C-alpha cells in the first residue's frame, strides 16, 4: 500500500474509533454539545482522538507543517475528516448494523423441540 491508501484506511479506522468513543460517551457529549452544536470543538476532538490513536500525532504534524498557524486545529480535524455530526453518523451506523444482521436459519432441532413442548404442554 502507498501513503495515500494507508492514510485513507487510517481515516476510516479513526472515524470508527471516534464513533465508538461518541457512542460510549454520548450522554456526556450531549450535555456539552447537544444544545450548542452538532460537532464538538476541534481541540476536544484532537485531544480525545490522540489518546485513542497515538499515530494521529504523526499525521497532524505532517498537516501542520504545510498550513498557516491560524488553520491548524480546525484544519487538522477536517484533514482527518472528523468534522461531522456524530449523532447522525451513529444513527447511520446503527441502521447499517441492523440491516446487516444475520438472521440465523431455523435449526433442524426446532421442530423436534416444538413437538416436545406440545407433548408435555410446556410453554416457551
GROMACS .gro file of C-alpha atoms in nm:
model
  124
    1UNK     CA    1   0.000   0.000   0.000
    2UNK     CA    2   0.109   0.353  -0.070
    3UNK     CA    3   0.095   0.650   0.161
    4UNK     CA    4  -0.239   0.769   0.023
    5UNK     CA    5  -0.403   0.429   0.065
    6UNK     CA    6  -0.257   0.393   0.414
    7UNK     CA    7  -0.390   0.735   0.507
    8UNK     CA    8  -0.736   0.664   0.366
    9UNK     CA    9  -0.753   0.337   0.561
   10UNK     CA   10  -0.623   0.518   0.870
   11UNK     CA   11  -0.901   0.780   0.839
   12UNK     CA   12  -1.170   0.513   0.810
   13UNK     CA   13  -1.039   0.334   1.120
   14UNK     CA   14  -1.003   0.664   1.304
   15UNK     CA   15  -1.361   0.757   1.222
   16UNK     CA   16  -1.482   0.426   1.365
   17UNK     CA   17  -1.278   0.477   1.682
   18UNK     CA   18  -1.416   0.830   1.719
   19UNK     CA   19  -1.771   0.699   1.671
   20UNK     CA   20  -1.706   0.426   1.929
   21UNK     CA   21  -1.595   0.696   2.173
   22UNK     CA   22  -1.900   0.909   2.092
   23UNK     CA   23  -2.133   0.613   2.137
   24UNK     CA   24  -1.990   0.525   2.479
   25UNK     CA   25  -1.984   0.890   2.591
   26UNK     CA   26  -2.298   1.011   2.415
   27UNK     CA   27  -2.464   1.130   2.735
   28UNK     CA   28  -2.159   1.339   2.827
   29UNK     CA   29  -2.123   1.478   2.475
   30UNK     CA   30  -2.489   1.571   2.464
   31UNK     CA   31  -2.457   1.770   2.786
   32UNK     CA   32  -2.173   1.974   2.640
   33UNK     CA   33  -2.264   1.992   2.274
   34UNK     CA   34  -2.628   1.889   2.240
   35UNK     CA   35  -2.770   2.239   2.268
   36UNK     CA   36  -2.477   2.426   2.116
   37UNK     CA   37  -2.391   2.241   1.800
   38UNK     CA   38  -2.358   1.905   1.636
   39UNK     CA   39  -1.982   1.873   1.633
   40UNK     CA   40  -1.755   1.903   1.936
   41UNK     CA   41  -1.480   2.162   1.918
   42UNK     CA   42  -1.169   2.070   1.722
   43UNK     CA   43  -0.944   2.090   2.030
   44UNK     CA   44  -1.164   1.839   2.209
   45UNK     CA   45  -1.174   1.602   1.912
   46UNK     CA   46  -0.795   1.611   1.870
   47UNK     CA   47  -0.741   1.561   2.243
   48UNK     CA   48  -0.966   1.257   2.257
   49UNK     CA   49  -0.851   1.101   1.933
   50UNK     CA   50  -0.479   1.135   2.011
   51UNK     CA   51  -0.547   0.950   2.335
   52UNK     CA   52  -0.725   0.675   2.144
   53UNK     CA   53  -0.484   0.658   1.849
   54UNK     CA   54  -0.132   0.796   1.910
   55UNK     CA   55  -0.046   0.778   1.537
   56UNK     CA   56  -0.272   1.080   1.489
   57UNK     CA   57   0.015   1.299   1.610
   58UNK     CA   58   0.226   1.199   1.308
   59UNK     CA   59  -0.049   1.296   1.062
   60UNK     CA   60  -0.134   1.618   1.246
   61UNK     CA   61   0.234   1.716   1.249
   62UNK     CA   62   0.256   1.643   0.876
   63UNK     CA   63  -0.054   1.851   0.811
   64UNK     CA   64   0.057   2.134   1.043
   65UNK     CA   65   0.389   2.171   0.867
   66UNK     CA   66   0.203   2.259   0.545
   67UNK     CA   67  -0.056   2.514   0.664
   68UNK     CA   68  -0.075   2.853   0.831
   69UNK     CA   69  -0.093   2.862   1.212
   70UNK     CA   70  -0.448   3.003   1.210
   71UNK     CA   71  -0.599   2.697   1.046
   72UNK     CA   72  -0.400   2.426   1.223
   73UNK     CA   73  -0.651   2.293   1.477
   74UNK     CA   74  -0.975   2.313   1.279
   75UNK     CA   75  -0.791   2.223   0.962
   76UNK     CA   76  -0.636   1.916   1.121
   77UNK     CA   77  -0.978   1.787   1.222
   78UNK     CA   78  -1.104   1.848   0.868
   79UNK     CA   79  -0.789   1.685   0.727
   80UNK     CA   80  -0.867   1.374   0.935
   81UNK     CA   81  -1.234   1.401   0.826
   82UNK     CA   82  -1.362   1.409   1.184
   83UNK     CA   83  -1.568   1.727   1.144
   84UNK     CA   84  -1.908   1.565   1.107
   85UNK     CA   85  -2.231   1.533   1.302
   86UNK     CA   86  -2.151   1.233   1.520
   87UNK     CA   87  -2.518   1.187   1.613
   88UNK     CA   88  -2.620   1.137   1.250
   89UNK     CA   89  -2.319   0.913   1.190
   90UNK     CA   90  -2.408   0.697   1.491
   91UNK     CA   91  -2.766   0.667   1.369
   92UNK     CA   92  -2.648   0.569   1.020
   93UNK     CA   93  -2.407   0.313   1.165
   94UNK     CA   94  -2.685   0.171   1.383
   95UNK     CA   95  -2.916   0.139   1.080
   96UNK     CA   96  -2.644  -0.034   0.876
   97UNK     CA   97  -2.577  -0.281   1.156
   98UNK     CA   98  -2.949  -0.359   1.182
   99UNK     CA   99  -2.973  -0.420   0.806
  100UNK     CA  100  -2.663  -0.638   0.804
  101UNK     CA  101  -2.761  -0.851   1.099
  102UNK     CA  102  -2.756  -1.211   1.000
  103UNK     CA  103  -3.075  -1.396   1.075
  104UNK     CA  104  -2.990  -1.746   1.175
  105UNK     CA  105  -3.162  -2.014   0.972
  106UNK     CA  106  -3.401  -2.238   1.160
  107UNK     CA  107  -3.235  -2.525   1.333
  108UNK     CA  108  -3.331  -2.880   1.237
  109UNK     CA  109  -3.393  -2.929   1.607
  110UNK     CA  110  -3.663  -2.659   1.618
  111UNK     CA  111  -3.937  -2.897   1.502
  112UNK     CA  112  -3.821  -3.157   1.750
  113UNK     CA  113  -3.826  -2.903   2.035
  114UNK     CA  114  -4.173  -2.789   1.932
  115UNK     CA  115  -4.301  -3.146   1.941
  116UNK     CA  116  -4.156  -3.197   2.289
  117UNK     CA  117  -4.314  -2.876   2.416
  118UNK     CA  118  -4.651  -2.967   2.267
  119UNK     CA  119  -4.644  -3.319   2.404
  120UNK     CA  120  -4.552  -3.202   2.754
  121UNK     CA  121  -4.772  -2.890   2.748
  122UNK     CA  122  -4.472  -2.664   2.819
  123UNK     CA  123  -4.496  -2.303   2.712
  124UNK     CA  124  -4.178  -2.134   2.584
   0.00000   0.00000   0.00000
